[in-house]
Short mmCIF file of C-alpha atoms in Angstrom, two decimals:
data_model
loop_
_atom_site.label_atom_id
_atom_site.label_comp_id
_atom_site.label_asym_id
_atom_site.label_seq_id
_atom_site.Cartn_x
_atom_site.Cartn_y
_atom_site.Cartn_z
CA UNK A 81 75.03 14.18 77.41
CA UNK A 82 77.45 13.64 80.37
CA UNK A 83 76.65 10.47 81.89
CA UNK A 84 79.53 10.56 84.30
CA UNK A 85 78.38 13.61 85.89
CA UNK A 86 74.72 12.98 85.96
CA UNK A 87 74.04 16.11 83.55
CA UNK A 88 70.47 16.84 82.64
CA UNK A 89 69.77 18.37 79.38
CA UNK A 90 66.60 20.31 78.28
CA UNK A 91 64.86 19.33 75.09
CA UNK A 92 61.80 20.25 73.23
CA UNK A 93 59.01 19.19 75.77
CA UNK A 94 61.26 17.22 78.26
CA UNK A 95 64.26 17.00 80.40
CA UNK A 96 66.77 14.27 79.39
CA UNK A 97 69.05 12.41 82.14
CA UNK A 98 70.71 9.47 82.00
CA UNK A 99 68.97 6.00 82.74
CA UNK A 100 69.29 4.63 86.16
CA UNK A 101 70.95 1.38 87.06
CA UNK A 102 69.02 -0.95 89.36
CA UNK A 103 71.75 -2.90 91.20
CA UNK A 104 70.02 -5.30 93.03
CA UNK A 105 66.99 -7.49 91.84
CA UNK A 106 65.52 -10.85 92.80
CA UNK A 107 62.95 -11.02 89.92
CA UNK A 108 60.98 -13.78 91.04
CA UNK A 109 59.94 -11.80 94.29
CA UNK A 110 57.94 -9.19 92.15
CA UNK A 111 55.14 -11.97 92.42
CA UNK A 112 54.88 -11.83 96.24
CA UNK A 113 54.84 -7.96 96.64
CA UNK A 114 52.27 -7.06 99.14
CA UNK A 115 51.70 -10.90 100.42
CA UNK A 116 54.02 -10.95 103.41
CA UNK A 117 52.32 -8.27 105.35
CA UNK A 118 50.63 -10.03 107.76
CA UNK A 119 51.79 -10.82 111.29
CA UNK A 120 52.84 -14.32 111.39
CA UNK A 121 54.94 -13.70 114.67
CA UNK A 122 54.84 -11.16 117.61
CA UNK A 123 58.38 -10.30 116.39
CA UNK A 124 58.17 -10.44 112.85
CA UNK A 125 61.38 -9.73 110.98
CA UNK A 126 63.55 -10.66 108.12
CA UNK A 127 63.61 -14.18 109.10
CA UNK A 128 60.08 -14.64 109.22
CA UNK A 129 59.33 -12.92 105.83
CA UNK A 130 61.92 -15.46 104.31
CA UNK A 131 59.37 -18.46 105.12
CA UNK A 132 56.97 -16.53 102.65
CA UNK A 133 59.67 -16.01 100.21
CA UNK A 134 60.74 -19.72 100.32
CA UNK A 135 57.09 -20.76 99.68
CA UNK A 136 56.93 -18.48 96.79
CA UNK A 137 60.32 -19.55 95.26
CA UNK A 138 59.27 -23.35 95.29
CA UNK A 139 56.48 -22.37 93.05
CA UNK A 140 58.61 -21.19 90.05
CA UNK A 141 59.94 -22.90 86.67
CA UNK A 142 61.59 -21.37 83.84
CA UNK A 143 58.50 -20.23 81.96
CA UNK A 144 56.85 -18.65 85.16
CA UNK A 145 60.14 -17.21 85.89
CA UNK A 146 60.32 -15.61 82.32
CA UNK A 147 56.84 -14.15 82.77
CA UNK A 148 57.32 -12.45 86.12
CA UNK A 149 60.78 -11.33 85.07
CA UNK A 150 59.35 -9.62 81.76
CA UNK A 151 56.76 -7.98 83.60
CA UNK A 152 59.18 -6.51 86.24
CA UNK A 153 61.64 -5.36 83.55
CA UNK A 154 58.86 -3.49 81.75
CA UNK A 155 57.93 -1.66 85.00
CA UNK A 156 61.52 -0.82 85.56
CA UNK A 157 61.90 0.60 82.20
CA UNK A 158 58.84 2.88 82.62
CA UNK A 159 59.93 3.93 85.90
CA UNK A 160 63.56 4.95 84.40
CA UNK A 161 65.74 2.11 85.24
CA UNK A 162 67.67 1.32 82.07
CA UNK A 163 69.86 -1.73 83.54
CA UNK A 164 69.48 -4.12 86.24
CA UNK A 165 71.73 -6.52 88.02
CA UNK A 166 69.88 -9.77 88.66
CA UNK A 167 71.07 -11.82 91.78
CA UNK A 168 69.75 -14.91 90.48
CA UNK A 169 69.78 -18.10 92.90
CA UNK A 170 66.60 -20.23 91.58
CA UNK A 171 68.80 -22.43 89.58
CA UNK A 172 67.38 -25.80 89.96
CA UNK A 173 63.83 -27.41 90.26
CA UNK A 174 62.13 -27.02 93.54
CA UNK A 175 63.44 -30.43 94.82
CA UNK A 176 66.98 -29.59 94.02
CA UNK A 177 67.70 -31.72 91.04
CA UNK A 178 68.99 -30.07 87.91
CA UNK A 179 66.82 -29.11 85.07
CA UNK A 180 68.04 -30.97 81.76
CA UNK A 181 69.51 -27.64 80.78
CA UNK A 182 71.32 -26.71 83.87
CA UNK A 183 71.16 -22.96 82.58
CA UNK A 184 67.59 -23.08 82.02
CA UNK A 185 66.36 -20.55 84.67
CA UNK A 186 69.22 -18.42 83.84
CA UNK A 187 68.04 -18.38 80.37
CA UNK A 188 64.72 -17.45 81.15
CA UNK A 189 65.99 -14.31 82.88
CA UNK A 190 68.14 -13.47 79.70
CA UNK A 191 65.04 -13.92 77.60
CA UNK A 192 62.88 -11.63 79.76
CA UNK A 193 65.52 -8.94 79.56
CA UNK A 194 65.90 -9.13 75.95
CA UNK A 195 62.29 -9.27 75.35
CA UNK A 196 61.75 -6.00 77.60
CA UNK A 197 64.68 -4.56 76.37
CA UNK A 198 66.78 -3.69 79.26
CA UNK A 199 70.41 -4.15 79.77
CA UNK A 200 70.98 -7.05 82.04
CA UNK A 201 73.98 -8.06 84.34
CA UNK A 202 73.18 -11.48 85.34
CA UNK A 203 74.86 -12.41 88.55
CA UNK A 204 74.23 -16.40 88.94
CA UNK A 205 74.46 -16.91 92.94
CA UNK A 206 76.92 -19.36 94.52
CA UNK A 207 75.05 -20.64 97.63
CA UNK A 208 76.36 -23.46 99.44
CA UNK A 209 75.82 -23.49 103.14
CA UNK A 210 72.73 -22.86 105.38
CA UNK A 211 74.72 -20.64 107.88
CA UNK A 212 78.11 -19.62 109.24
CA UNK A 213 78.54 -22.85 111.04
CA UNK A 214 78.76 -24.45 107.74
CA UNK A 215 75.53 -26.76 108.10
CA UNK A 216 73.92 -28.29 104.92
CA UNK A 217 71.27 -26.57 102.85
CA UNK A 218 67.84 -26.99 104.20
CA UNK A 219 65.17 -28.73 101.99
CA UNK A 220 63.92 -25.40 100.59
CA UNK A 221 67.48 -24.12 99.79
CA UNK A 222 68.59 -27.01 97.87
CA UNK A 223 67.30 -25.50 94.43
CA UNK A 224 69.67 -22.68 95.11
CA UNK A 225 72.96 -24.73 95.52
CA UNK A 226 76.14 -25.53 93.58
CA UNK A 227 79.61 -27.03 94.50
CA UNK A 228 82.35 -24.86 93.30
CA UNK A 229 82.85 -26.99 90.12
CA UNK A 230 79.23 -26.91 88.99
CA UNK A 231 78.92 -23.02 89.70
CA UNK A 232 82.21 -22.38 87.75
CA UNK A 233 80.48 -24.41 84.81
CA UNK A 234 77.47 -22.42 85.05
CA UNK A 235 79.20 -19.33 85.15
CA UNK A 236 81.53 -20.12 82.03
CA UNK A 237 78.54 -21.31 79.96
CA UNK A 238 76.65 -17.90 80.94
CA UNK A 239 79.90 -15.77 80.47
CA UNK A 240 79.99 -17.05 76.87
CA UNK A 241 76.89 -15.37 76.09
CA UNK A 242 77.75 -11.65 76.70
CA UNK A 243 77.20 -9.08 74.23
CA UNK A 244 76.03 -5.15 74.18
CA UNK A 245 72.99 -5.86 76.29
CA UNK A 246 74.41 -8.59 78.52
CA UNK A 247 77.03 -8.90 81.30
CA UNK A 248 77.59 -11.82 83.50
CA UNK A 249 79.16 -11.54 87.02
CA UNK A 250 79.17 -13.56 90.17
CA UNK A 251 77.03 -13.28 93.21
CA UNK A 252 78.41 -14.56 96.50
CA UNK A 253 74.82 -15.14 98.22
CA UNK A 254 76.54 -14.03 101.60
CA UNK A 255 79.64 -14.98 104.03
CA UNK A 256 76.87 -17.26 105.89
CA UNK A 257 76.18 -19.28 102.65
CA UNK A 258 79.52 -19.26 100.84
CA UNK A 259 82.62 -20.92 102.71
CA UNK A 260 85.87 -19.01 102.74
CA UNK A 261 87.75 -21.59 100.66
CA UNK A 262 84.84 -21.53 98.27
CA UNK A 263 84.62 -17.98 97.95
CA UNK A 264 88.34 -17.67 97.44
CA UNK A 265 88.48 -20.46 94.60
CA UNK A 266 85.78 -18.81 92.93
CA UNK A 267 86.90 -15.33 92.76
CA UNK A 268 90.44 -16.41 91.47
CA UNK A 269 88.97 -18.25 88.81
CA UNK A 270 86.64 -15.25 87.32
CA UNK A 271 87.68 -13.22 84.37
CA UNK A 272 89.08 -9.89 84.84
CA UNK A 273 85.93 -8.31 83.61
CA UNK A 274 83.49 -10.16 86.00
CA UNK A 275 81.74 -7.92 88.81
CA UNK A 276 81.30 -9.45 91.91
CA UNK A 277 78.27 -9.01 94.34
CA UNK A 278 77.46 -10.26 97.63
CA UNK A 279 74.74 -9.69 100.46
CA UNK A 280 76.60 -8.34 103.56
CA UNK A 281 75.69 -6.82 106.82
CA UNK A 282 72.06 -6.66 106.24
CA UNK A 283 70.80 -7.92 109.63
CA UNK A 284 72.11 -7.53 113.13
CA UNK A 285 71.64 -11.25 113.54
CA UNK A 286 73.91 -11.86 110.68
CA UNK A 287 76.59 -9.56 111.98
CA UNK A 288 76.31 -11.44 115.66
CA UNK A 289 76.80 -14.82 113.89
CA UNK A 290 79.69 -13.61 111.96
CA UNK A 291 81.40 -12.38 115.07
CA UNK A 292 80.78 -15.61 117.03
CA UNK A 293 81.93 -17.99 114.21
CA UNK A 294 84.62 -15.69 112.63
CA UNK A 295 85.72 -13.38 115.37
CA UNK A 296 85.04 -10.48 113.06
CA UNK A 297 82.06 -8.36 111.65
CA UNK A 298 81.01 -9.35 107.96
CA UNK A 299 82.59 -6.30 106.32
CA UNK A 300 85.60 -6.31 108.58
CA UNK A 301 85.92 -9.86 107.58
CA UNK A 302 85.52 -9.40 103.95
CA UNK A 303 87.97 -6.52 103.75
CA UNK A 304 90.60 -8.67 105.41
CA UNK A 305 90.12 -11.60 103.61
CA UNK A 306 89.34 -10.77 99.79
CA UNK A 307 90.82 -8.01 97.28
CA UNK A 308 87.85 -6.09 97.26
CA UNK A 309 88.01 -3.30 94.81
CA UNK A 310 86.11 -1.37 92.20
CA UNK A 311 84.41 -4.64 90.73
CA UNK A 312 82.69 -5.42 93.99
CA UNK A 313 79.38 -4.22 95.16
CA UNK A 314 78.26 -4.83 98.90
CA UNK A 315 74.52 -5.49 98.91
CA UNK A 316 72.91 -3.63 101.81
CA UNK A 317 76.13 -3.29 104.21
CA UNK A 318 73.34 -1.66 106.43
CA UNK A 319 75.32 -2.13 109.97
CA UNK A 320 78.69 -0.73 109.90
CA UNK A 321 81.38 0.66 112.17
CA UNK A 322 83.32 3.84 111.29
CA UNK A 323 86.13 1.66 110.30
CA UNK A 324 84.23 -0.36 108.21
CA UNK A 325 82.59 2.67 106.53
CA UNK A 326 86.17 4.10 105.72
CA UNK A 327 87.35 0.73 104.52
CA UNK A 328 84.63 0.29 101.87
CA UNK A 329 85.12 3.84 100.52
CA UNK A 330 88.91 3.18 100.49
CA UNK A 331 88.57 -0.35 98.68
CA UNK A 332 86.55 1.49 95.78
CA UNK A 333 83.78 -0.84 96.21
CA UNK A 334 79.88 0.10 95.52
CA UNK A 335 77.23 -0.11 98.11
CA UNK A 336 73.99 -1.28 96.71
CA UNK A 337 71.38 0.53 98.98
CA UNK A 338 67.93 -0.80 98.63
CA UNK A 339 65.75 1.55 101.05
CA UNK A 340 62.24 0.30 100.08
CA UNK A 341 63.31 -3.39 101.04
CA UNK A 342 65.37 -2.52 103.83
CA UNK A 343 62.33 -0.53 105.37
CA UNK A 344 60.02 -3.38 104.45
CA UNK A 345 62.14 -6.07 106.15
CA UNK A 346 63.02 -3.71 108.96
CA UNK A 347 66.90 -3.85 108.24
CA UNK A 348 68.08 -0.60 109.51
CA UNK A 349 69.30 2.57 107.92
CA UNK A 350 72.52 2.71 105.85
CA UNK A 351 75.09 5.48 107.45
CA UNK A 352 74.79 7.48 104.36
CA UNK A 353 76.21 10.80 105.56
CA UNK A 354 79.43 9.13 107.10
CA UNK A 355 79.78 7.16 103.75
CA UNK A 356 79.48 10.37 101.70
CA UNK A 357 81.98 12.06 103.88
CA UNK A 358 84.45 9.03 103.39
CA UNK A 359 84.09 9.62 99.68
CA UNK A 360 82.27 5.97 99.08
CA UNK A 361 80.71 4.91 95.77
CA UNK A 362 76.92 3.89 96.22
CA UNK A 363 73.87 3.14 93.95
CA UNK A 364 70.03 1.77 94.54
CA UNK A 365 68.50 -1.47 94.05
CA UNK A 366 64.75 -2.56 94.26
CA UNK A 367 65.51 -5.93 95.63
CA UNK A 368 62.18 -7.64 96.63
CA UNK A 369 60.33 -5.08 94.46
CA UNK A 370 57.76 -3.85 96.92
CA UNK A 371 58.46 -0.85 94.76
CA UNK A 372 59.78 -0.49 91.51
CA UNK A 373 60.66 3.20 91.13
CA UNK A 374 64.00 4.79 91.45
CA UNK A 375 62.31 8.04 92.66
CA UNK A 376 60.97 6.17 95.80
CA UNK A 377 64.38 4.56 96.20
CA UNK A 378 66.23 7.77 96.33
CA UNK A 379 63.50 9.87 98.19
CA UNK A 380 63.44 7.47 101.09
CA UNK A 381 67.11 7.15 101.25
CA UNK A 382 67.33 10.55 102.06
CA UNK A 383 64.10 10.59 104.17
CA UNK A 384 65.35 7.85 106.32
CA UNK A 385 68.48 9.79 106.97
CA UNK A 386 66.52 12.72 107.95
CA UNK A 387 64.21 10.87 110.20
CA UNK A 388 67.34 9.38 111.85
CA UNK A 389 69.22 12.81 112.15
CA UNK A 390 66.36 14.98 112.74
CA UNK A 391 67.83 17.39 110.25
CA UNK A 392 67.06 18.01 106.39
CA UNK A 393 68.93 17.91 103.18
CA UNK A 394 71.31 15.49 104.26
CA UNK A 395 72.57 13.85 100.94
CA UNK A 396 74.56 16.76 99.67
CA UNK A 397 78.10 16.36 98.22
CA UNK A 398 80.56 19.45 98.37
CA UNK A 399 80.06 21.82 95.66
CA UNK A 400 76.19 21.37 95.49
CA UNK A 401 73.38 22.38 97.57
CA UNK A 402 70.77 20.09 95.89
CA UNK A 403 69.95 16.77 97.30
CA UNK A 404 68.41 15.64 93.77
CA UNK A 405 71.65 16.42 92.08
CA UNK A 406 73.84 14.62 94.56
CA UNK A 407 71.47 11.47 94.42
CA UNK A 408 71.48 11.35 90.44
CA UNK A 409 75.25 12.03 90.12
CA UNK A 410 76.25 9.27 92.43
CA UNK A 411 74.02 6.68 91.07
CA UNK A 412 74.97 7.49 87.65
CA UNK A 413 78.99 7.57 88.57
CA UNK A 414 78.80 4.05 90.12
CA UNK A 415 76.65 2.41 87.56
CA UNK A 416 79.51 1.34 85.35
CA UNK A 417 81.70 -0.16 87.84
CA UNK A 418 78.43 -2.20 89.38
CA UNK A 419 77.02 -3.24 86.23
CA UNK A 420 79.88 -3.60 83.68
CA UNK A 421 78.36 -1.33 81.08
CA UNK A 422 80.28 1.67 80.70
CA UNK A 423 79.14 4.88 78.63
CA UNK A 424 76.04 3.44 77.37
CA UNK A 425 74.28 6.60 76.44
CA UNK A 426 71.14 5.31 77.60
CA UNK A 427 68.67 8.04 78.74
CA UNK A 428 65.50 8.85 80.28
CA UNK A 429 63.23 11.78 79.15
CA UNK A 430 61.08 13.37 81.73
CA UNK A 431 57.89 15.11 80.58
CA UNK A 432 58.10 18.73 80.98
CA UNK A 433 54.61 19.11 80.22
CA UNK A 434 53.75 17.62 83.60
CA UNK A 435 52.03 19.79 86.04
CA UNK A 436 54.80 18.91 88.69
CA UNK A 437 57.69 20.21 86.27
CA UNK A 438 55.99 23.40 85.33
CA UNK A 439 58.54 26.17 85.22
CA UNK A 440 61.16 23.69 85.94
CA UNK A 441 64.76 24.76 85.36
CA UNK A 442 68.27 22.86 85.41
CA UNK A 443 68.94 23.84 88.83
CA UNK A 444 65.72 22.20 90.21
CA UNK A 445 64.34 19.91 87.77
CA UNK A 446 65.98 16.53 89.36
CA UNK A 447 64.84 17.78 92.97
CA UNK A 448 61.26 18.27 91.36
CA UNK A 449 61.50 14.62 89.76
CA UNK A 450 62.31 12.99 93.05
CA UNK A 451 60.33 15.10 95.75
CA UNK A 452 57.16 16.35 93.88
CA UNK A 453 54.99 13.34 94.39
CA UNK A 454 54.10 10.13 93.12
CA UNK A 455 53.19 10.55 89.57
CA UNK A 456 55.57 8.97 87.19
CA UNK A 457 57.05 11.63 85.25
CA UNK A 458 59.02 9.46 82.86
CA UNK A 459 57.96 10.10 79.10
CA UNK A 460 60.46 8.13 76.97
CA UNK A 461 63.21 5.73 77.67
CA UNK A 462 66.07 4.71 75.21
CA UNK A 463 68.20 1.92 75.65
CA UNK A 464 70.95 0.57 73.04
CA UNK A 465 69.68 3.18 70.58
CA UNK A 466 66.25 1.93 70.85
CA UNK A 467 62.98 3.56 72.24
CA UNK A 468 61.62 1.14 74.53
CA UNK A 469 59.06 3.37 76.47
CA UNK A 470 57.34 6.32 74.68
CA UNK A 471 54.76 8.41 75.90
CA UNK A 472 55.17 6.56 79.48
CA UNK A 473 54.24 3.28 77.84
CA UNK A 474 56.51 0.20 77.04
CA UNK A 475 55.83 -0.94 73.53
CA UNK A 476 54.91 -4.29 74.39
CA UNK A 477 53.16 -3.82 77.87
CA UNK A 478 50.07 -5.14 76.97
CA UNK A 479 51.06 -8.68 75.95
CA UNK A 480 53.63 -9.07 78.64
CA UNK A 481 51.17 -8.06 81.34
CA UNK A 482 48.59 -10.40 79.91
CA UNK A 483 50.85 -13.43 80.16
CA UNK A 484 52.10 -12.17 83.80
CA UNK A 485 48.37 -12.33 85.05
CA UNK A 486 47.99 -15.89 83.76
CA UNK A 487 51.10 -17.09 85.52
CA UNK A 488 49.84 -15.48 88.62
CA UNK A 489 46.99 -17.44 88.79
CA UNK A 490 48.98 -20.67 88.92
CA UNK A 491 51.61 -19.02 91.29
CA UNK A 492 49.17 -17.80 94.10
CA UNK A 493 46.58 -20.29 95.19
CA UNK A 494 47.63 -21.80 98.51
CA UNK A 495 50.53 -19.50 99.30
#
C-alpha cells in the first residue's frame, strides 16, 4: 500500500486505505460535546463558548482525563483515525498548583493512547499570558501555565519516553499566549525531531488584537519572526490574506483544518482553493470533538467551500477529477510531517459489503466513502501491526465505555 499517494487497495470483502492522522485534539473537550449549544449571549461566539470550556476543564484530574481520553481514542480508531496529535494544556491542578508528579496529566494521556492502541503525538502546550498585551493568566487559566524553564523540563521528561507509538512535540498555544522571546527561546531548545504546533488566526478578534499590538497579522508576524518549515503545523489559520496563503505554502508547514469545530464555533472558512493552488500542505483535526469522524471533517471541508463559492467539486488537484481522492491524498501526504510518524503502514479497511459501497470501483470508492451518508463504513483498523478494530468494533470498547460513563457522572453535575 503506497501511503504517500493515498493508494486504495481492494482486498477480499473490503477496500484497504491508509489510516488517517487526526492533527488536532483537545481530549478533555469530548466530555462537553453538545453542552455548549444554548445561547448565553445575543452574540454568542468562540469567546462565550470558552466560558463553558473553562468550567469543564476545571473538573478534570489525571484519572478522569485518562477515562475520557481513552473513550475518545477508541472512537477515533473505530472511525478510521490511526494517530492523533494531542494539543495538551491541562498541566496542573485546577488551582494552578503542580501535581506531585508534574507530568501526571500528560502521563494520563499517554496511558489512554496506549490502552486504546492509537499512535500519539503528544504536544505539551506552552501557555504564559492571557493576551497579546502580556497580561497575567486568569484564575481559570493558571492550570495551563508554565515559565520557559518549567516547560522545557516537562518537555525533556516526556521526550525521553518516545517509542514506536509515541512522539513528543511542542505546542505554542497561540501568539496571544506566548510572548515573542519565550517562543524563540523554546523553539531554539527543541531537538530536531520535534514537531511544533500553534493555534493561529482562528478568530477575527485575534487578528485585530495582533494588528493592534504587533502591527502585523498573526500568520504574517509568525512567518517574519520564526523559521517556519515542514516541522510546523498551523492550526486553523482561517483568516488569511493571499500573501499569507502563499507564505504558508512556501514554508512547507502544514495547516490543520478542523471543519466541524470551526463551524461549531463560528470561526469562518479556510481559503482552501487558493491554498491548493499555492501547493500548500494540510490535514484535518477533530479539535473539540463535537464530531469524531474523518468523513465528516473531509465532507464539510468540501461543502463549506461549495457554500462559499456556490460551485461544486472544489477540492480537486491537477491530474485528478475526484474530490475524495484529492482529500485522501492530501491528508495522507501531510501526516508524517505533522505527526513525526513516517511510513507506519497503519491502515483502515472499508466494508465492501456495506450497501453504500455496492459495486464500488477503485476510481469511486473514496468518493462514496466520504459522500454517501453517515453510516460508519470502517470494518477493520490496524495500527503498529495490531488489529485494534475488527468488524467495526474496538477490542476493548465495552470496558472503556463503562469507565467513561462512570466518570461522566462525576464531571457533569452543576456544569
